[in-house]
PDB file of C-alpha atoms in Angstrom:
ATOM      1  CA  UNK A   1      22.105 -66.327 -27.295  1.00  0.00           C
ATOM      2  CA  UNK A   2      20.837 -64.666 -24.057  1.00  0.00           C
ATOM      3  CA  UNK A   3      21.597 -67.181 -21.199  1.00  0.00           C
ATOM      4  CA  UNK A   4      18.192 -66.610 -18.746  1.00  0.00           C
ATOM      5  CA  UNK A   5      19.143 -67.364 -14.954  1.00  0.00           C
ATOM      6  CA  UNK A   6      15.724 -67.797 -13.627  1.00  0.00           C
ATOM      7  CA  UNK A   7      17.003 -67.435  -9.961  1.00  0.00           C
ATOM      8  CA  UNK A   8      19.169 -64.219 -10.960  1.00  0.00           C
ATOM      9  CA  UNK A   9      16.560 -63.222 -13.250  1.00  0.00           C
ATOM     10  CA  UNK A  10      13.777 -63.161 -10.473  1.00  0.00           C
ATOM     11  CA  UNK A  11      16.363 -60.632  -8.220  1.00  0.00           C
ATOM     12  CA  UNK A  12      16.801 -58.641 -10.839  1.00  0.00           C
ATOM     13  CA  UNK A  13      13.422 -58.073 -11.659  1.00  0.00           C
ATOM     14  CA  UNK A  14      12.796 -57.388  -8.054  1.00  0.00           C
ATOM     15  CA  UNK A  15      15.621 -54.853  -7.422  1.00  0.00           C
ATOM     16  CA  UNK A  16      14.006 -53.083 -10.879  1.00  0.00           C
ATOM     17  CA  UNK A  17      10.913 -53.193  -9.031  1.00  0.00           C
ATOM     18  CA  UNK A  18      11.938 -51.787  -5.712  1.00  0.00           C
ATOM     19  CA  UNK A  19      13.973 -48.688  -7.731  1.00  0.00           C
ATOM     20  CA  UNK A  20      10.641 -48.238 -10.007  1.00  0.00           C
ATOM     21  CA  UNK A  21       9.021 -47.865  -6.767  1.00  0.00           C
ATOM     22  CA  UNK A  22      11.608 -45.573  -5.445  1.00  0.00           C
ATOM     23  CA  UNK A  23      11.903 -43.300  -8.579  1.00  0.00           C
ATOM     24  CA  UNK A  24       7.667 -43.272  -7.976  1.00  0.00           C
ATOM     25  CA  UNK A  25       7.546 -41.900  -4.580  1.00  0.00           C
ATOM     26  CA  UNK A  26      10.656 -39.528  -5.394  1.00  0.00           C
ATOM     27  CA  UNK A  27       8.221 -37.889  -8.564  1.00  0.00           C
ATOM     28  CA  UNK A  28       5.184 -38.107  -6.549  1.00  0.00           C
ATOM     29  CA  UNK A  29       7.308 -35.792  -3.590  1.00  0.00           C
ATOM     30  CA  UNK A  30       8.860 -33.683  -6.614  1.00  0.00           C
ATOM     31  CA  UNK A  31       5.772 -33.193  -8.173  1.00  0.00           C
ATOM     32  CA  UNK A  32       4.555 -32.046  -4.361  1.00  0.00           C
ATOM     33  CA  UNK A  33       6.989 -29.719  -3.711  1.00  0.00           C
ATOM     34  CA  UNK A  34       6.947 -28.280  -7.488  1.00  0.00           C
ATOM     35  CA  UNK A  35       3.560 -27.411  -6.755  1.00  0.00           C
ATOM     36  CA  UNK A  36       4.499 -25.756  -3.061  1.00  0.00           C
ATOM     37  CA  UNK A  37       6.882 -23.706  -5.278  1.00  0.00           C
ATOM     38  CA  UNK A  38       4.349 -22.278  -7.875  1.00  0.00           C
ATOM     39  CA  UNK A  39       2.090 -21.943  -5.163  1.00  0.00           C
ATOM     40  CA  UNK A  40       4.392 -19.847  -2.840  1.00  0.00           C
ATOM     41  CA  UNK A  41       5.627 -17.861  -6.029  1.00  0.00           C
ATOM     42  CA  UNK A  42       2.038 -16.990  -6.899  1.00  0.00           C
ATOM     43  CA  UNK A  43       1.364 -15.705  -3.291  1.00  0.00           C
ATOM     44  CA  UNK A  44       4.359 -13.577  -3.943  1.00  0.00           C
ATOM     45  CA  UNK A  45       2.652 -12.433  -7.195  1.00  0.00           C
ATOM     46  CA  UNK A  46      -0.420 -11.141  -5.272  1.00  0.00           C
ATOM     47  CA  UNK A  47       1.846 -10.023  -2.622  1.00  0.00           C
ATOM     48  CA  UNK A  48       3.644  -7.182  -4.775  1.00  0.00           C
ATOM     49  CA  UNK A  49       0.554  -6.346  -6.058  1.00  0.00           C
ATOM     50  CA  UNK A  50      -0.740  -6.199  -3.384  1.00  0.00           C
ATOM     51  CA  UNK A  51       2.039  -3.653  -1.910  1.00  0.00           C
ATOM     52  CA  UNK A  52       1.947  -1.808  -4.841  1.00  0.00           C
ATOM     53  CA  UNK A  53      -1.421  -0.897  -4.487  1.00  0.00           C
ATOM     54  CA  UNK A  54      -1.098   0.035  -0.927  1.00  0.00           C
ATOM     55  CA  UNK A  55       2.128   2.251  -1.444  1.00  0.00           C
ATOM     56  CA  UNK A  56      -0.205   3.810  -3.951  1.00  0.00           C
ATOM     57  CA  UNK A  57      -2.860   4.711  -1.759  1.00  0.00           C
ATOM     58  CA  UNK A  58      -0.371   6.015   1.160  1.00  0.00           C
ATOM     59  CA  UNK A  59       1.205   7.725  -1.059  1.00  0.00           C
ATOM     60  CA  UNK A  60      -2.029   9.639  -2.552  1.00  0.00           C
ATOM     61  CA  UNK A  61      -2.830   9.780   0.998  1.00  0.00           C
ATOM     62  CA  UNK A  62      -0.115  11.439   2.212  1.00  0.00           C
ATOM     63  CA  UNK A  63      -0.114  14.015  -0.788  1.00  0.00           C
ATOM     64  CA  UNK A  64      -4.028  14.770   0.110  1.00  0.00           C
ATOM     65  CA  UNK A  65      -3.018  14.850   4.115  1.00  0.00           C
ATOM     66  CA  UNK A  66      -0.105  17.601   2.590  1.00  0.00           C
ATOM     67  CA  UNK A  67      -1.339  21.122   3.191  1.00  0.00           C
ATOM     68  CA  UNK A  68      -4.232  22.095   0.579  1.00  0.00           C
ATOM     69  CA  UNK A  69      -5.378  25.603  -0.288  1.00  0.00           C
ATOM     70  CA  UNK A  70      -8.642  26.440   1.214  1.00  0.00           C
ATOM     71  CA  UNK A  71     -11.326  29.335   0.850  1.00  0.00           C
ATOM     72  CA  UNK A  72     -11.821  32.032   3.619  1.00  0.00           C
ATOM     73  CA  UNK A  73     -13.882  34.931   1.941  1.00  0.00           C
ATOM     74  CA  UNK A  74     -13.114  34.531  -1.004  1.00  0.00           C
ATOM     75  CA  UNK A  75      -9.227  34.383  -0.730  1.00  0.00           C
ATOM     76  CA  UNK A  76      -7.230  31.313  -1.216  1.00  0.00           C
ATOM     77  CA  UNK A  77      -5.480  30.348   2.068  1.00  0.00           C
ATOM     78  CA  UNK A  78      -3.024  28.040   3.052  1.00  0.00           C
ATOM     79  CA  UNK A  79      -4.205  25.168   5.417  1.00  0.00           C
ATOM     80  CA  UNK A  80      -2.126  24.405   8.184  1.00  0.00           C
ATOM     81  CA  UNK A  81      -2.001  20.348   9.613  1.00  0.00           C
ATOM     82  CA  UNK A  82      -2.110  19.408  13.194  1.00  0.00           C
ATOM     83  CA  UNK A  83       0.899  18.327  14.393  1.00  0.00           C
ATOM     84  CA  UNK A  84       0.780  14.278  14.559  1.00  0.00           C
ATOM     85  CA  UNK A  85       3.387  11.623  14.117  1.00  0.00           C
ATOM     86  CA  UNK A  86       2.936  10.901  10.844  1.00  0.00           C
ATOM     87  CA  UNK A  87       2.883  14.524   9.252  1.00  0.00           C
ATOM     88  CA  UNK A  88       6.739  16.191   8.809  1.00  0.00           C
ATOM     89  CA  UNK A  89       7.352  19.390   9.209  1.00  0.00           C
ATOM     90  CA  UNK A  90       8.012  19.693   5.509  1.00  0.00           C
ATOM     91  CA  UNK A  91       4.515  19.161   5.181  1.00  0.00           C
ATOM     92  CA  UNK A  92       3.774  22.762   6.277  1.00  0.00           C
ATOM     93  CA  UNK A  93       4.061  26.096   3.825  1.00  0.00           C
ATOM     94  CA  UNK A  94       7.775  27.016   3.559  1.00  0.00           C
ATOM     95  CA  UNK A  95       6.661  30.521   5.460  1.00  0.00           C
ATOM     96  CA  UNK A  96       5.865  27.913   8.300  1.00  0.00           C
ATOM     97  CA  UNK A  97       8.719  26.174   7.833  1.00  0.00           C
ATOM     98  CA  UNK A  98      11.448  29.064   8.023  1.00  0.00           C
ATOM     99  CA  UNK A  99       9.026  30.700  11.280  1.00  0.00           C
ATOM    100  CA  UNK A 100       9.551  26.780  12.809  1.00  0.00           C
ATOM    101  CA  UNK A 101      13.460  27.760  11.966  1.00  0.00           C
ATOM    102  CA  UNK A 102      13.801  31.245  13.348  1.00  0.00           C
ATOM    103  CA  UNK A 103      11.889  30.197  16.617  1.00  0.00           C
ATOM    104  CA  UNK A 104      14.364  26.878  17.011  1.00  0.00           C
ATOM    105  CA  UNK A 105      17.670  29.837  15.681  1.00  0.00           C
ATOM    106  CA  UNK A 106      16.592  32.241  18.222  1.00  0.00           C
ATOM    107  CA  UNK A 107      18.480  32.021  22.039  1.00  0.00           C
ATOM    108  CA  UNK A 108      15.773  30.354  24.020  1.00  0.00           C
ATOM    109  CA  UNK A 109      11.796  31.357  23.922  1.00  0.00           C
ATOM    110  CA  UNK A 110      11.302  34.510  21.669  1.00  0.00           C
ATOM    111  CA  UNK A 111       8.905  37.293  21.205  1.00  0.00           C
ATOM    112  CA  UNK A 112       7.442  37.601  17.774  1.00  0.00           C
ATOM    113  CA  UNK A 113       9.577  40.658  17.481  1.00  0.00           C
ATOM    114  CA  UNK A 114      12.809  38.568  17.691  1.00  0.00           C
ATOM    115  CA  UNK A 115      11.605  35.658  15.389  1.00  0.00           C
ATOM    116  CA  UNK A 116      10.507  38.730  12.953  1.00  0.00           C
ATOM    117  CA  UNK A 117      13.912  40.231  13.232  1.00  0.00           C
ATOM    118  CA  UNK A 118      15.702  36.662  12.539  1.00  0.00           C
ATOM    119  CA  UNK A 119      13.337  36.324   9.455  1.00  0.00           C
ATOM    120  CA  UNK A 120      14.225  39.951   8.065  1.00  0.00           C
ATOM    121  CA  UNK A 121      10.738  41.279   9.045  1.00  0.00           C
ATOM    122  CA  UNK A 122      10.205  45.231   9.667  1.00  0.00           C
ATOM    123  CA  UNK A 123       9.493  44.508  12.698  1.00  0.00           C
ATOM    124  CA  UNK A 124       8.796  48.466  13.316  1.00  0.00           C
ATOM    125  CA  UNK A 125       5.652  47.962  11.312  1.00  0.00           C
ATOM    126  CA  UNK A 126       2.783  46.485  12.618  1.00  0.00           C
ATOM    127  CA  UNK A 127       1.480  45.850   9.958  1.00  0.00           C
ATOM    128  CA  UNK A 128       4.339  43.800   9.295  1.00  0.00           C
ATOM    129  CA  UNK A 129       4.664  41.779  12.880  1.00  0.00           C
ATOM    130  CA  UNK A 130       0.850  41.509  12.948  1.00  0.00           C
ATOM    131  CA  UNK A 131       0.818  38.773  10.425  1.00  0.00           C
ATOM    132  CA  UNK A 132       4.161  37.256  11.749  1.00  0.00           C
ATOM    133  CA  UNK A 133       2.325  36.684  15.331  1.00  0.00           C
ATOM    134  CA  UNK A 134      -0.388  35.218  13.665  1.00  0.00           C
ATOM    135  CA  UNK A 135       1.045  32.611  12.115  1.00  0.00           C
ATOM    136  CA  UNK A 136       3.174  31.976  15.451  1.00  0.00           C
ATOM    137  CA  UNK A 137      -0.082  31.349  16.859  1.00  0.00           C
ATOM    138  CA  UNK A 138      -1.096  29.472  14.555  1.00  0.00           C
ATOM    139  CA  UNK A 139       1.387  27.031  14.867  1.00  0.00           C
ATOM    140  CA  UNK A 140       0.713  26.701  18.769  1.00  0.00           C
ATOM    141  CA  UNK A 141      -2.769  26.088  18.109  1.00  0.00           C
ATOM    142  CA  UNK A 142      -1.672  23.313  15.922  1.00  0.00           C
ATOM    143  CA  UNK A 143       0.694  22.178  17.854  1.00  0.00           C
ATOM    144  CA  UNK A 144       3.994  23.092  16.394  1.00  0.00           C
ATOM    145  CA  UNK A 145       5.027  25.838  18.766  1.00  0.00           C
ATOM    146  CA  UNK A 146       4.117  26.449  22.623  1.00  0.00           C
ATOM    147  CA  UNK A 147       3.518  29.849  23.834  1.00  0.00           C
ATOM    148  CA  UNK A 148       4.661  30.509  27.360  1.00  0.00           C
ATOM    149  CA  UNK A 149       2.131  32.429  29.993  1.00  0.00           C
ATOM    150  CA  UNK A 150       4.843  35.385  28.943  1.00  0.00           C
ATOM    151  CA  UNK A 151       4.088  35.650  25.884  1.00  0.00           C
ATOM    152  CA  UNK A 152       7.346  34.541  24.549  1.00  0.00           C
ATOM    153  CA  UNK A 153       7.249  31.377  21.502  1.00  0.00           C
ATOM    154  CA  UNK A 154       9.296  27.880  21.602  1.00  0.00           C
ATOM    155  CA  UNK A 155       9.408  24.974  19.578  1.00  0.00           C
ATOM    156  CA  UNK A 156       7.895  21.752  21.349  1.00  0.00           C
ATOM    157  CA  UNK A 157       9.862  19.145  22.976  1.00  0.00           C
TER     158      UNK A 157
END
């Protein structure tokens, strides 16, 4: 038989009380933070998606800002870009490219006859150099090159 301390008993039912209580407020603060959690971890969700659609459009924007073939009468032409912080220099045609290289290999500011030289060009031909200069100014006007008052070509600072 169960011996029943009614002065015991009474404590003990109060100390179960207070820990019920306890245990309570500890599930209702788990329960709040659980919720934080899935919260936070759904804004992460969107987040990636969010970046993944965004690396998606810079990228498509950065292959549309690439050079794009154009139309001058009739002939497909190579467009050249401005030169702006956020377009490389592998952005231009790879004849650009190795011109940008022969101007920075050349000993100082060069003539187009020295860059043509440097890229293998008959350079005794003009017919040859005329579309080499061309291009050289083409890449001052955009901003790759600087022509000096001389004449002479060099790569920007």
């Amino acid at each position: 038989m169960a011996f029943y301390d009614p002065v015991h008993g009474s404590e003990i039912l109060e100390r179960i009380s207070a820990r019920r209580a306890e245990l309570d407020e500890l599930e209702e603060q788990l329960a709040k933070q659980l919720a934080e959690v899935r919260a936070e971890r759904d804004e992460l969700a969107v987040a990636e998606r969010v970046l993944e659609r965004v690396s998606e459009q810079l990228a498509d924007e950065r292959a549309s800002a690439a050079p794009a073939p154009g139309q001058v009468g009739g002939r497909t032409v190579m467009l050249i870009p401005h030169r702006a912080p956020d377009v490389e220099e592998t952005m231009l045609p790879p004849d650009y490219q190795r011109i940008l290289a022969a101007v920075r290999q050349a000993a100082g500011p060069g003539m187009a006859r020295q860059v043509g030289e440097i890229l293998s060009v008959d350079i005794s031909v003009r017919a040859k150099l005329e579309p080499l200069r061309a291009k050289l100014v083409r890449l001052v006007d955009r901003g790759w090159l600087r022509k000096l008052p001389d004449g002479r070509f060099t790569t920007r600072l």
